[in-house]
Amino acid sequence: MTLRTLTRVAAGLALALVCTAASAQDVIRLRIASGHPPANTYVNLMQNFFVPEVTKRVAAKTKYKVEFIEGYGGAMVKVADTLEGVQAGIIDIGGYCFCFEPSNLPLHAFQIMLPFGTMDPETSLKVARAVYDKVPYMSKVFEDKFRQKLIALIADNGYNLGTNFEWNSVADIKGQKIAGAGLNLKWLEFAGATPVQSSLVDAYTSMQTGVYNGWIMFPSGWVNFKLYEVGKFYTEIGFGAITWHGLTINTNRWNSLPKEVQDVIAEVAKEYEARTGSVNKADYPKQIAELKSKGVNVRQLPEKVRQDWAQSLSKWPAEKAKELDGAGLPGSQVLDIALKAAEDNGHKWPLRYSLK
């Protein structure tokens, strides 16, 4: 082989390597996960809206291609380990409930501290956004302490109480083992129930085996996890639709992304956030109807009982505000904004909580 031929071959190989390298650089792989399965509305939207929309729009608007590696239902991270998974870079993007981070994110459960709030998930998002937009700490803490960026808030539909036993008064709840997640167990204090910390992943088996006899749960959870098979009673108490989940991305991974890809992710994340409200709102009456069709006894709690229940918790918001303030967090500010934002959006509290 002549020197000229060798030179041509070498040049061709070099060009091929450059093209291959450029091609490889144009593909961005992102690991996205949640400890909850796609039966959860927000995870379903991660899988069927966020992922395909980012993939499609990045391909259409940029020279890059995004490939997602997905892991739901604990395949990559457990429900209580997702914040840490994003922080450590085990996954790039995580969806999770702040309820599993009472030490790391004690203030982010602020809507739980104001029970009997709006049952409208879209309004819940507006209330939460009012807080996050006015209190920089709420978003900055993710970046300052946990090496991740909050890109979307996530609303649930309204919390009620599902049980495997019939009850007609709050007194009937006394002594019953009832599950919940984090601070919402406080709601059961007036009823004298025995609170049990749990997660939806364990709910069916735990209800079936008698670990507990009920759940503070929104109807989508009762439907999608087939809890109607082990709990034939569902009471619309109206504890409130709570925005206390979030979608975050590891900051190192975020900073490594091209600006145009960041813009697409931020755009889709904003739409994803809105959909967690609108989808849950639209699904609520359908899920209540489905529970009835499955033979579940669905009833509404009388307003007088709600008022009595709220009265029993009347001092708790002020106690939590003082506790959070004492820890150097803007507890009173956050709860005050949330109270007023709910009212500005048309909500009428069964009891107007005082923070003093």
mmCIF file with all atom_site columns, N, CA and C in Angstrom, residues 101-131:
data_model
loop_
_atom_site.group_PDB
_atom_site.id
_atom_site.type_symbol
_atom_site.label_atom_id
_atom_site.label_alt_id
_atom_site.label_comp_id
_atom_site.label_asym_id
_atom_site.label_entity_id
_atom_site.label_seq_id
_atom_site.pdbx_PDB_ins_code
_atom_site.Cartn_x
_atom_site.Cartn_y
_atom_site.Cartn_z
_atom_site.occupancy
_atom_site.B_iso_or_equiv
_atom_site.pdbx_formal_charge
_atom_site.auth_seq_id
_atom_site.auth_comp_id
_atom_site.auth_asym_id
_atom_site.auth_atom_id
_atom_site.pdbx_PDB_model_num
ATOM 1  N N  . GLU A 1 101 ? -39.667 13.134 53.272 1.00 0.00 ? 101 GLU A N  1
ATOM 2  C CA . GLU A 1 101 ? -38.466 13.875 53.665 1.00 0.00 ? 101 GLU A CA 1
ATOM 3  C C  . GLU A 1 101 ? -38.790 14.859 54.786 1.00 0.00 ? 101 GLU A C  1
ATOM 4  N N  . PRO A 1 102 ? -39.349 14.384 55.902 1.00 0.00 ? 102 PRO A N  1
ATOM 5  C CA . PRO A 1 102 ? -39.749 15.304 56.968 1.00 0.00 ? 102 PRO A CA 1
ATOM 6  C C  . PRO A 1 102 ? -38.580 16.043 57.611 1.00 0.00 ? 102 PRO A C  1
ATOM 7  N N  . SER A 1 103 ? -37.394 15.458 57.571 1.00 0.00 ? 103 SER A N  1
ATOM 8  C CA . SER A 1 103 ? -36.223 16.130 58.149 1.00 0.00 ? 103 SER A CA 1
ATOM 9  C C  . SER A 1 103 ? -35.583 17.084 57.147 1.00 0.00 ? 103 SER A C  1
ATOM 10 N N  . ASN A 1 104 ? -35.497 16.640 55.907 1.00 0.00 ? 104 ASN A N  1
ATOM 11 C CA . ASN A 1 104 ? -34.849 17.457 54.880 1.00 0.00 ? 104 ASN A CA 1
ATOM 12 C C  . ASN A 1 104 ? -35.731 18.584 54.367 1.00 0.00 ? 104 ASN A C  1
ATOM 13 N N  . LEU A 1 105 ? -37.039 18.332 54.272 1.00 0.00 ? 105 LEU A N  1
ATOM 14 C CA . LEU A 1 105 ? -37.963 19.313 53.680 1.00 0.00 ? 105 LEU A CA 1
ATOM 15 C C  . LEU A 1 105 ? -39.191 19.512 54.580 1.00 0.00 ? 105 LEU A C  1
ATOM 16 N N  . PRO A 1 106 ? -38.996 19.910 55.821 1.00 0.00 ? 106 PRO A N  1
ATOM 17 C CA . PRO A 1 106 ? -40.124 19.995 56.754 1.00 0.00 ? 106 PRO A CA 1
ATOM 18 C C  . PRO A 1 106 ? -41.162 21.041 56.370 1.00 0.00 ? 106 PRO A C  1
ATOM 19 N N  . LEU A 1 107 ? -40.758 22.086 55.680 1.00 0.00 ? 107 LEU A N  1
ATOM 20 C CA . LEU A 1 107 ? -41.678 23.167 55.339 1.00 0.00 ? 107 LEU A CA 1
ATOM 21 C C  . LEU A 1 107 ? -42.488 22.875 54.079 1.00 0.00 ? 107 LEU A C  1
ATOM 22 N N  . HIS A 1 108 ? -42.032 21.930 53.278 1.00 0.00 ? 108 HIS A N  1
ATOM 23 C CA . HIS A 1 108 ? -42.660 21.703 51.984 1.00 0.00 ? 108 HIS A CA 1
ATOM 24 C C  . HIS A 1 108 ? -43.977 20.940 52.085 1.00 0.00 ? 108 HIS A C  1
ATOM 25 N N  . ALA A 1 109 ? -44.336 20.540 53.286 1.00 0.00 ? 109 ALA A N  1
ATOM 26 C CA . ALA A 1 109 ? -45.642 19.921 53.526 1.00 0.00 ? 109 ALA A CA 1
ATOM 27 C C  . ALA A 1 109 ? -46.628 20.948 54.077 1.00 0.00 ? 109 ALA A C  1
ATOM 28 N N  . PHE A 1 110 ? -46.431 22.225 53.719 1.00 0.00 ? 110 PHE A N  1
ATOM 29 C CA . PHE A 1 110 ? -47.201 23.295 54.355 1.00 0.00 ? 110 PHE A CA 1
ATOM 30 C C  . PHE A 1 110 ? -48.712 23.178 54.142 1.00 0.00 ? 110 PHE A C  1
ATOM 31 N N  . GLN A 1 111 ? -49.157 22.651 53.004 1.00 0.00 ? 111 GLN A N  1
ATOM 32 C CA . GLN A 1 111 ? -50.602 22.536 52.805 1.00 0.00 ? 111 GLN A CA 1
ATOM 33 C C  . GLN A 1 111 ? -51.223 21.479 53.733 1.00 0.00 ? 111 GLN A C  1
ATOM 34 N N  . ILE A 1 112 ? -50.424 20.508 54.130 1.00 0.00 ? 112 ILE A N  1
ATOM 35 C CA . ILE A 1 112 ? -50.886 19.514 55.104 1.00 0.00 ? 112 ILE A CA 1
ATOM 36 C C  . ILE A 1 112 ? -51.180 20.183 56.442 1.00 0.00 ? 112 ILE A C  1
ATOM 37 N N  . MET A 1 113 ? -50.427 21.250 56.753 1.00 0.00 ? 113 MET A N  1
ATOM 38 C CA . MET A 1 113 ? -50.574 21.951 58.023 1.00 0.00 ? 113 MET A CA 1
ATOM 39 C C  . MET A 1 113 ? -51.826 22.818 58.063 1.00 0.00 ? 113 MET A C  1
ATOM 40 N N  . LEU A 1 114 ? -52.537 22.880 56.938 1.00 0.00 ? 114 LEU A N  1
ATOM 41 C CA . LEU A 1 114 ? -53.781 23.649 56.841 1.00 0.00 ? 114 LEU A CA 1
ATOM 42 C C  . LEU A 1 114 ? -54.881 22.717 56.350 1.00 0.00 ? 114 LEU A C  1
ATOM 43 N N  . PRO A 1 115 ? -55.316 21.766 57.197 1.00 0.00 ? 115 PRO A N  1
ATOM 44 C CA . PRO A 1 115 ? -56.286 20.762 56.759 1.00 0.00 ? 115 PRO A CA 1
ATOM 45 C C  . PRO A 1 115 ? -57.629 21.363 56.365 1.00 0.00 ? 115 PRO A C  1
ATOM 46 N N  . PHE A 1 116 ? -58.352 20.621 55.522 1.00 0.00 ? 116 PHE A N  1
ATOM 47 C CA . PHE A 1 116 ? -59.642 21.030 54.985 1.00 0.00 ? 116 PHE A CA 1
ATOM 48 C C  . PHE A 1 116 ? -59.491 22.225 54.042 1.00 0.00 ? 116 PHE A C  1
ATOM 49 N N  . GLY A 1 117 ? -58.392 22.171 53.269 1.00 0.00 ? 117 GLY A N  1
ATOM 50 C CA . GLY A 1 117 ? -58.174 23.166 52.227 1.00 0.00 ? 117 GLY A CA 1
ATOM 51 C C  . GLY A 1 117 ? -58.949 22.798 50.971 1.00 0.00 ? 117 GLY A C  1
ATOM 52 N N  . THR A 1 118 ? -58.636 23.459 49.886 1.00 0.00 ? 118 THR A N  1
ATOM 53 C CA . THR A 1 118 ? -59.334 23.223 48.627 1.00 0.00 ? 118 THR A CA 1
ATOM 54 C C  . THR A 1 118 ? -59.206 21.768 48.179 1.00 0.00 ? 118 THR A C  1
ATOM 55 N N  . MET A 1 119 ? -60.287 21.235 47.630 1.00 0.00 ? 119 MET A N  1
ATOM 56 C CA . MET A 1 119 ? -60.259 19.880 47.063 1.00 0.00 ? 119 MET A CA 1
ATOM 57 C C  . MET A 1 119 ? -60.001 19.923 45.556 1.00 0.00 ? 119 MET A C  1
ATOM 58 N N  . ASP A 1 120 ? -59.765 21.103 45.026 1.00 0.00 ? 120 ASP A N  1
ATOM 59 C CA . ASP A 1 120 ? -59.501 21.294 43.600 1.00 0.00 ? 120 ASP A CA 1
ATOM 60 C C  . ASP A 1 120 ? -57.985 21.276 43.366 1.00 0.00 ? 120 ASP A C  1
ATOM 61 N N  . PRO A 1 121 ? -57.451 20.271 42.668 1.00 0.00 ? 121 PRO A N  1
ATOM 62 C CA . PRO A 1 121 ? -56.001 20.188 42.459 1.00 0.00 ? 121 PRO A CA 1
ATOM 63 C C  . PRO A 1 121 ? -55.420 21.384 41.697 1.00 0.00 ? 121 PRO A C  1
ATOM 64 N N  . GLU A 1 122 ? -56.192 21.954 40.787 1.00 0.00 ? 122 GLU A N  1
ATOM 65 C CA . GLU A 1 122 ? -55.696 23.120 40.054 1.00 0.00 ? 122 GLU A CA 1
ATOM 66 C C  . GLU A 1 122 ? -55.557 24.320 40.994 1.00 0.00 ? 122 GLU A C  1
ATOM 67 N N  . THR A 1 123 ? -56.521 24.486 41.891 1.00 0.00 ? 123 THR A N  1
ATOM 68 C CA . THR A 1 123 ? -56.422 25.559 42.879 1.00 0.00 ? 123 THR A CA 1
ATOM 69 C C  . THR A 1 123 ? -55.287 25.289 43.845 1.00 0.00 ? 123 THR A C  1
ATOM 70 N N  . SER A 1 124 ? -55.110 24.028 44.212 1.00 0.00 ? 124 SER A N  1
ATOM 71 C CA . SER A 1 124 ? -53.999 23.658 45.098 1.00 0.00 ? 124 SER A CA 1
ATOM 72 C C  . SER A 1 124 ? -52.659 24.067 44.490 1.00 0.00 ? 124 SER A C  1
ATOM 73 N N  . LEU A 1 125 ? -52.510 23.846 43.187 1.00 0.00 ? 125 LEU A N  1
ATOM 74 C CA . LEU A 1 125 ? -51.278 24.251 42.498 1.00 0.00 ? 125 LEU A CA 1
ATOM 75 C C  . LEU A 1 125 ? -51.102 25.771 42.539 1.00 0.00 ? 125 LEU A C  1
ATOM 76 N N  . LYS A 1 126 ? -52.200 26.498 42.353 1.00 0.00 ? 126 LYS A N  1
ATOM 77 C CA . LYS A 1 126 ? -52.113 27.962 42.398 1.00 0.00 ? 126 LYS A CA 1
ATOM 78 C C  . LYS A 1 126 ? -51.674 28.439 43.774 1.00 0.00 ? 126 LYS A C  1
ATOM 79 N N  . VAL A 1 127 ? -52.211 27.809 44.813 1.00 0.00 ? 127 VAL A N  1
ATOM 80 C CA . VAL A 1 127 ? -51.826 28.158 46.182 1.00 0.00 ? 127 VAL A CA 1
ATOM 81 C C  . VAL A 1 127 ? -50.343 27.867 46.399 1.00 0.00 ? 127 VAL A C  1
ATOM 82 N N  . ALA A 1 128 ? -49.927 26.689 45.972 1.00 0.00 ? 128 ALA A N  1
ATOM 83 C CA . ALA A 1 128 ? -48.524 26.307 46.131 1.00 0.00 ? 128 ALA A CA 1
ATOM 84 C C  . ALA A 1 128 ? -47.614 27.243 45.353 1.00 0.00 ? 128 ALA A C  1
ATOM 85 N N  . ARG A 1 129 ? -48.001 27.580 44.134 1.00 0.00 ? 129 ARG A N  1
ATOM 86 C CA . ARG A 1 129 ? -47.187 28.471 43.306 1.00 0.00 ? 129 ARG A CA 1
ATOM 87 C C  . ARG A 1 129 ? -47.072 29.856 43.934 1.00 0.00 ? 129 ARG A C  1
ATOM 88 N N  . ALA A 1 130 ? -48.148 30.321 44.558 1.00 0.00 ? 130 ALA A N  1
ATOM 89 C CA . ALA A 1 130 ? -48.092 31.616 45.241 1.00 0.00 ? 130 ALA A CA 1
ATOM 90 C C  . ALA A 1 130 ? -47.016 31.600 46.318 1.00 0.00 ? 130 ALA A C  1
ATOM 91 N N  . VAL A 1 131 ? -46.925 30.481 47.021 1.00 0.00 ? 131 VAL A N  1
ATOM 92 C CA . VAL A 1 131 ? -45.916 30.336 48.069 1.00 0.00 ? 131 VAL A CA 1
ATOM 93 C C  . VAL A 1 131 ? -44.514 30.255 47.465 1.00 0.00 ? 131 VAL A C  1
#
